[in-house]
Amino acid sequence: NSTSRMVIGAVAGAIFITVACKKTEDPGSTITQDTTPYMLKTGDFPPPQIATDNALTVQGVKLGRMLFYENMLSRDGSQNCGTCHRQKHAFSDTNQFSIGVDGFPGGRQAMAVFNMAWNTNEFFWDGRAHLLRDQSLKPIQDSLEMAETLDNVVAKLSATQMYRDQFMRVFGSEDITSHKMSLAMEQFMNSIVSVDSKWDRFERGEVTLTPSEQRGRKLFFTEYNQFFPDSSGADCAHCHSPKNFANNQYMNNGLDTDASVLDDIGREKVTMNPMDRGKMKVPSLRNIALTAPYMSDGRFTTLEQVVDHYNNGLNSSATLDPALANTMTTGLMLNAQEKADLIAFLKTFTDETLMTNPEYSDPF
């Protein structure tokens, strides 16, 4: 009857209004701080040491993700962090040098952003940022990257109700500051994990490796021995040890001689110590098949070139890592099949979950 239809219509209208209000929050509505913890998926990794003053929360990670993909962080609104750290490439850049808002290239190859929660030794190739929150703000201000000021970014975000609401949820105040921005971006980047590669599943006994991958695995973990060539390995684990296949150190890996390294002195620029000349952060080999080009200057475009460099292309210098210098007399002595096997094993570090996880994607 007509009365029933009126009641149903009124209920439907109420539901519509309620849903609409949830989707587009009323600026006058009461929004409170939400400190619900974010549950980090660590796989088989040990628990990371997250900064005690910036524990991960659901709303904090959400805000950091919004900022990571926010074009307002760049001067002309054309770029965000995800422009040069793309998820499908393990949050790295396929360009040798990332191109900033003014069309200028950066000075080094963009490092991949994952498993930052386990990083314990500064950030950037030369370690010039002490904490991840410090790193998060530098590209915004870099004239070769986003070329914007923090004051301008804060002003733009503060003029947006969506961001005032989200800062309220995270920090209990609508007041937006660059420090709060950095904390949120630190939370999001700490939430990006790569713990589900074929290698991880092999370690758990869930899959088997191919014969080539198995041979490559043996080469990877076997030490170099010039006196017994038949049993000598590639000795990769010297610098790239599980779980993250890195070592949180800075090393000179023989890219340049003492003369040619002057173009980029690496860690020395930060420490002012001549013994750090040419040293760069040892990156994780996880997702290495996705993160070409390789090295701090992106000089190698293929894994074959990388393996050839360590096999017989090292350059001598005063700060060359001693373990690498020890191989220069004979090289690693890898034949074509062994190099192919080693690369096959490196490709088992690819994490398909990282590439497609919607929790890390652009929310806009």
Coordinates of C-alpha atoms in Angstrom, one line a residue:
N1 CA 0.0 0.0 0.0
S2 CA 1.0 3.7 -0.2
T3 CA 1.9 3.9 3.5
S4 CA 4.3 0.9 3.1
R5 CA 5.9 2.5 0.1
M6 CA 6.4 5.8 1.9
V7 CA 8.1 4.0 4.8
I8 CA 10.3 2.0 2.4
G9 CA 11.1 5.2 0.6
A10 CA 12.0 7.0 3.8
V11 CA 14.3 4.2 4.9
A12 CA 16.0 4.0 1.5
G13 CA 16.5 7.8 1.7
A14 CA 18.0 7.6 5.1
I15 CA 20.3 4.8 4.0
F16 CA 21.4 6.9 1.0
I17 CA 22.1 9.9 3.1
T18 CA 24.0 7.8 5.6
V19 CA 26.2 6.2 2.9
A20 CA 26.7 9.5 1.2
C21 CA 27.9 11.1 4.4
K22 CA 30.3 8.3 5.0
K23 CA 31.8 8.6 1.5
T24 CA 32.1 12.4 1.7
E25 CA 32.6 13.4 5.3
D26 CA 30.9 16.5 6.5
P27 CA 33.6 19.1 7.3
G28 CA 31.7 19.8 10.5
S29 CA 31.6 16.2 11.6
T30 CA 33.6 15.1 14.7
I31 CA 36.7 13.3 13.7
T32 CA 38.9 11.9 16.4
Q33 CA 42.4 10.4 16.6
D34 CA 42.5 6.7 15.7
T35 CA 45.6 4.8 17.0
T36 CA 44.6 1.3 15.8
P37 CA 48.0 -0.5 15.3
Y38 CA 49.0 -1.5 11.8
M39 CA 49.9 -5.2 11.6
L40 CA 53.1 -5.4 9.6
K41 CA 53.4 -8.6 7.6
T42 CA 57.0 -9.8 8.2
G43 CA 56.9 -13.2 6.7
D44 CA 59.9 -15.2 7.9
F45 CA 61.9 -12.1 8.8
P46 CA 62.7 -11.3 12.4
P47 CA 60.6 -8.4 13.8
P48 CA 62.0 -5.1 12.7
Q49 CA 63.1 -2.3 15.1
I50 CA 60.5 0.3 14.4
A51 CA 61.2 3.7 16.0
T52 CA 59.4 3.9 19.3
D53 CA 58.2 7.4 18.6
N54 CA 56.5 6.4 15.4
A55 CA 54.8 3.1 15.8
L56 CA 52.8 2.1 12.7
T57 CA 49.0 2.7 12.9
V58 CA 46.4 2.0 10.3
Q59 CA 45.6 5.7 9.8
G60 CA 49.3 6.7 9.9
V61 CA 50.2 4.3 7.1
K62 CA 47.1 5.5 5.2
L63 CA 48.2 9.1 5.4
G64 CA 51.7 8.2 4.4
R65 CA 50.4 6.4 1.4
M66 CA 48.3 9.4 0.4
L67 CA 51.4 11.7 0.7
F68 CA 53.6 9.2 -1.2
Y69 CA 51.3 9.5 -4.2
E70 CA 50.4 13.2 -3.7
N71 CA 51.3 15.5 -6.6
M72 CA 51.0 18.6 -4.4
L73 CA 54.4 17.6 -3.0
S74 CA 56.0 18.8 -6.3
R75 CA 56.2 22.5 -7.3
D76 CA 54.1 22.2 -10.5
G77 CA 51.8 19.4 -9.3
S78 CA 53.2 16.9 -11.9
Q79 CA 55.1 14.4 -9.7
N80 CA 55.0 12.5 -6.5
C81 CA 57.2 9.9 -4.8
G82 CA 55.6 7.1 -6.8
T83 CA 56.7 8.8 -10.0
C84 CA 60.3 7.7 -9.5
H85 CA 59.5 4.7 -7.2
R86 CA 57.1 2.6 -9.1
Q87 CA 55.4 -0.4 -7.5
K88 CA 55.7 -2.6 -10.6
H89 CA 59.5 -2.1 -10.5
A90 CA 59.8 -2.8 -6.8
F91 CA 59.5 0.9 -6.1
S92 CA 62.5 1.8 -8.2
D93 CA 63.0 3.8 -11.5
T94 CA 63.8 2.2 -14.8
N95 CA 65.5 5.5 -15.9
Q96 CA 69.2 5.6 -15.3
F97 CA 68.6 8.9 -13.6
S98 CA 65.1 10.1 -12.5
I99 CA 63.9 13.3 -14.3
G100 CA 62.6 16.1 -12.0
V101 CA 59.9 18.7 -12.6
D102 CA 62.2 20.9 -14.6
G103 CA 63.4 18.1 -16.8
F104 CA 66.8 17.8 -15.2
P105 CA 68.2 14.3 -14.3
G106 CA 69.1 13.4 -10.7
G107 CA 72.7 12.6 -9.7
R108 CA 72.2 8.9 -8.9
Q109 CA 69.9 6.0 -9.7
A110 CA 66.8 5.9 -7.6
M111 CA 67.0 3.2 -4.9
A112 CA 64.3 0.7 -4.5
V113 CA 61.9 1.3 -1.6
F114 CA 61.0 -1.9 0.3
N115 CA 62.0 -3.6 3.6
M116 CA 63.0 -0.2 4.9
A117 CA 61.8 -1.4 8.3
W118 CA 64.9 -3.5 8.5
N119 CA 67.3 -0.8 7.4
T120 CA 69.6 0.1 10.3
N121 CA 72.3 2.2 8.6
E122 CA 71.1 5.5 7.2
F123 CA 69.4 6.2 3.9
F124 CA 70.3 7.1 0.3
W125 CA 73.3 5.7 -1.5
D126 CA 75.7 7.7 0.7
G127 CA 73.7 7.6 3.9
R128 CA 73.2 11.3 4.2
A129 CA 69.7 10.9 5.8
H130 CA 69.9 9.5 9.3
L131 CA 66.3 8.3 9.6
L132 CA 63.7 7.4 7.0
R133 CA 61.6 10.4 8.0
D134 CA 64.6 12.6 7.1
Q135 CA 64.9 10.9 3.8
S136 CA 61.2 11.4 3.0
L137 CA 61.5 15.2 2.9
K138 CA 64.7 15.7 0.9
P139 CA 63.3 14.8 -2.6
I140 CA 60.6 17.5 -2.1
Q141 CA 63.2 20.2 -1.6
D142 CA 65.8 18.9 -4.1
S143 CA 66.0 21.3 -7.1
L144 CA 66.6 18.3 -9.4
E145 CA 63.5 16.5 -8.2
M146 CA 60.3 18.0 -6.9
A147 CA 61.8 21.5 -6.4
E148 CA 59.3 22.6 -3.8
T149 CA 59.5 24.2 -0.4
L150 CA 58.1 22.5 2.7
D151 CA 56.2 25.7 3.6
N152 CA 54.4 25.6 0.3
V153 CA 53.5 21.9 0.6
V154 CA 52.1 22.5 4.1
A155 CA 50.1 25.4 2.8
K156 CA 48.6 23.3 -0.1
L157 CA 47.8 20.4 2.2
S158 CA 46.3 22.6 4.8
A159 CA 43.9 24.1 2.3
T160 CA 42.5 20.6 1.7
Q161 CA 39.8 19.3 4.1
M162 CA 40.7 15.7 3.2
Y163 CA 44.2 16.1 4.6
R164 CA 43.1 18.1 7.6
D165 CA 40.8 15.3 8.5
Q166 CA 43.4 12.6 8.0
F167 CA 46.0 14.5 10.0
M168 CA 43.4 14.7 12.8
R169 CA 42.9 10.9 12.7
V170 CA 46.6 10.3 12.9
F171 CA 47.9 13.0 15.2
G172 CA 44.8 14.2 17.0
S173 CA 45.1 17.7 15.5
E174 CA 44.3 19.2 12.1
D175 CA 47.5 21.2 12.3
I176 CA 49.7 20.1 9.4
T177 CA 53.5 20.3 9.7
S178 CA 56.4 19.0 7.6
H179 CA 57.5 16.9 10.6
K180 CA 54.1 15.2 10.8
M181 CA 54.3 14.6 7.0
S182 CA 57.7 12.9 7.5
L183 CA 56.4 10.6 10.2
A184 CA 53.5 9.5 8.1
M185 CA 55.6 8.8 5.0
E186 CA 58.1 6.9 7.3
Q187 CA 55.2 4.8 8.4
F188 CA 54.0 4.0 4.9
M189 CA 57.5 3.2 3.6
N190 CA 58.1 1.0 6.6
S191 CA 54.9 -0.9 5.7
I192 CA 56.2 -1.8 2.2
V193 CA 57.6 -5.3 2.7
S194 CA 59.0 -7.9 0.3
V195 CA 58.9 -11.3 2.0
D196 CA 57.1 -13.6 -0.5
S197 CA 59.5 -14.4 -3.3
K198 CA 60.1 -17.9 -4.8
W199 CA 63.2 -18.0 -2.6
D200 CA 61.1 -17.4 0.5
R201 CA 58.6 -20.2 -0.5
F202 CA 61.6 -22.5 -1.2
E203 CA 62.9 -21.8 2.2
R204 CA 59.6 -22.8 3.7
G205 CA 59.5 -26.0 1.7
E206 CA 56.6 -24.9 -0.5
V207 CA 58.3 -25.0 -3.9
T208 CA 61.4 -26.5 -5.5
L209 CA 64.1 -24.8 -7.5
T210 CA 64.9 -25.7 -11.1
P211 CA 68.3 -27.5 -11.7
S212 CA 69.7 -24.2 -13.0
E213 CA 68.4 -22.2 -9.9
Q214 CA 69.9 -24.9 -7.6
R215 CA 73.3 -24.6 -9.3
G216 CA 73.1 -20.8 -9.1
R217 CA 72.2 -21.1 -5.4
K218 CA 75.3 -23.1 -4.8
L219 CA 77.5 -20.5 -6.6
F220 CA 75.9 -17.7 -4.7
F221 CA 76.7 -19.1 -1.3
T222 CA 80.0 -20.7 -2.1
E223 CA 83.2 -18.7 -1.3
Y224 CA 85.7 -17.8 -4.0
N225 CA 88.8 -20.0 -3.9
Q226 CA 91.5 -19.3 -6.5
F227 CA 93.4 -22.5 -5.6
F228 CA 90.5 -24.8 -6.3
P229 CA 88.7 -23.4 -9.4
D230 CA 86.4 -26.4 -9.7
S231 CA 84.9 -25.8 -6.3
S232 CA 85.2 -22.0 -6.2
G233 CA 82.0 -20.0 -6.0
A234 CA 80.7 -16.5 -6.8
D235 CA 80.9 -15.5 -3.1
C236 CA 77.8 -13.2 -3.4
A237 CA 76.7 -13.8 0.2
H238 CA 79.8 -12.0 1.4
C239 CA 77.9 -8.7 0.9
H240 CA 74.3 -10.0 0.2
S241 CA 73.3 -12.3 3.0
P242 CA 69.8 -13.5 3.8
K243 CA 67.1 -12.6 4.8
N244 CA 67.2 -9.3 3.0
F245 CA 70.3 -10.1 0.8
A246 CA 72.1 -6.9 2.0
N247 CA 74.4 -6.1 4.9
N248 CA 73.7 -2.5 5.9
Q249 CA 77.2 -1.5 5.1
Y250 CA 78.9 0.9 2.7
M251 CA 81.4 -0.6 0.3
N252 CA 83.5 0.2 -2.7
N253 CA 82.7 -2.5 -5.3
G254 CA 85.2 -1.7 -7.9
L255 CA 83.2 0.4 -10.3
D256 CA 86.0 3.0 -10.7
T257 CA 89.7 3.7 -10.2
D258 CA 91.0 6.2 -7.7
A259 CA 91.2 8.8 -10.6
S260 CA 87.7 8.2 -12.0
V261 CA 85.9 8.0 -8.7
L262 CA 86.4 11.7 -8.2
D263 CA 83.1 12.4 -10.0
D264 CA 81.2 10.8 -7.2
I265 CA 83.1 10.2 -3.9
G266 CA 80.1 8.5 -2.3
R267 CA 80.1 8.0 1.4
E268 CA 83.1 10.3 1.8
K269 CA 81.0 13.3 1.1
V270 CA 79.0 12.6 4.2
T271 CA 81.7 11.4 6.6
M272 CA 84.6 13.5 5.2
N273 CA 86.7 10.4 5.7
P274 CA 89.0 9.6 2.8
M275 CA 88.7 5.9 3.5
D276 CA 85.0 6.1 2.5
R277 CA 85.8 7.4 -1.0
G278 CA 83.8 5.6 -3.6
K279 CA 81.8 3.6 -1.0
M280 CA 78.0 3.3 -1.4
K281 CA 75.3 1.5 0.5
V282 CA 75.1 -2.2 -0.3
P283 CA 71.5 -2.6 -1.7
S284 CA 69.2 -5.6 -1.3
L285 CA 69.3 -8.1 -4.1
R286 CA 65.6 -8.8 -3.5
N287 CA 63.6 -8.1 -6.7
I288 CA 66.9 -7.5 -8.5
A289 CA 65.3 -8.6 -11.8
L290 CA 62.8 -5.7 -11.5
T291 CA 65.2 -2.9 -10.6
A292 CA 67.4 -2.3 -13.6
P293 CA 69.5 -0.3 -14.3
Y294 CA 72.1 -1.2 -11.7
M295 CA 74.7 0.5 -9.5
S296 CA 74.5 3.9 -8.0
D297 CA 75.0 5.5 -11.4
G298 CA 72.8 3.0 -13.3
R299 CA 75.7 2.1 -15.6
F300 CA 74.6 -1.5 -16.1
T301 CA 71.4 -2.3 -17.9
T302 CA 71.3 -6.1 -17.5
L303 CA 72.1 -8.7 -14.8
E304 CA 74.6 -10.2 -17.3
Q305 CA 76.6 -7.0 -17.2
V306 CA 76.5 -7.0 -13.4
V307 CA 77.8 -10.6 -13.2
D308 CA 80.5 -9.8 -15.7
H309 CA 81.6 -6.9 -13.6
Y310 CA 82.2 -9.1 -10.6
N311 CA 83.6 -11.9 -12.7
N312 CA 86.3 -10.0 -14.4
G313 CA 85.6 -6.3 -14.5
L314 CA 86.7 -4.9 -11.1
N315 CA 88.7 -1.7 -10.9
S316 CA 91.4 -1.3 -8.3
S317 CA 91.3 1.6 -5.9
A318 CA 92.6 2.3 -2.3
T319 CA 89.2 1.7 -0.8
L320 CA 88.1 -1.4 -2.8
D321 CA 86.6 -4.0 -0.6
P322 CA 89.3 -6.5 0.4
A323 CA 87.3 -9.6 -0.4
L324 CA 86.7 -8.3 -3.9
A325 CA 90.3 -7.2 -4.3
N326 CA 91.3 -10.8 -3.5
T327 CA 89.5 -12.0 -6.6
M328 CA 91.2 -9.7 -9.1
T329 CA 94.2 -12.0 -9.9
T330 CA 92.0 -14.7 -11.5
G331 CA 88.5 -13.2 -11.5
L332 CA 85.6 -15.4 -10.3
M333 CA 86.4 -17.9 -13.0
L334 CA 82.7 -18.3 -13.9
N335 CA 81.9 -19.8 -17.3
A336 CA 78.9 -19.0 -19.4
Q337 CA 76.7 -21.7 -17.9
E338 CA 77.6 -20.7 -14.4
K339 CA 76.8 -17.1 -15.1
A340 CA 73.4 -18.1 -16.5
D341 CA 72.7 -20.3 -13.4
L342 CA 73.6 -17.5 -11.0
I343 CA 71.2 -15.1 -12.8
A344 CA 68.5 -17.8 -12.7
F345 CA 68.9 -18.0 -8.9
L346 CA 68.9 -14.2 -8.6
K347 CA 65.5 -14.1 -10.3
T348 CA 64.1 -16.3 -7.6
F349 CA 64.2 -13.2 -5.4
T350 CA 61.4 -11.6 -7.4
D351 CA 58.3 -10.9 -5.2
E352 CA 55.1 -10.9 -7.3
T353 CA 53.1 -10.0 -4.2
L354 CA 55.0 -6.8 -3.8
M355 CA 54.3 -5.8 -7.4
T356 CA 50.6 -6.2 -7.1
N357 CA 49.7 -5.6 -3.4
P358 CA 46.8 -3.1 -3.5
E359 CA 47.9 -1.8 0.0
Y360 CA 50.9 -0.2 -1.7
S361 CA 49.2 1.2 -4.8
D362 CA 48.1 4.8 -5.7
P363 CA 45.0 5.5 -3.6
F364 CA 43.8 8.3 -5.8

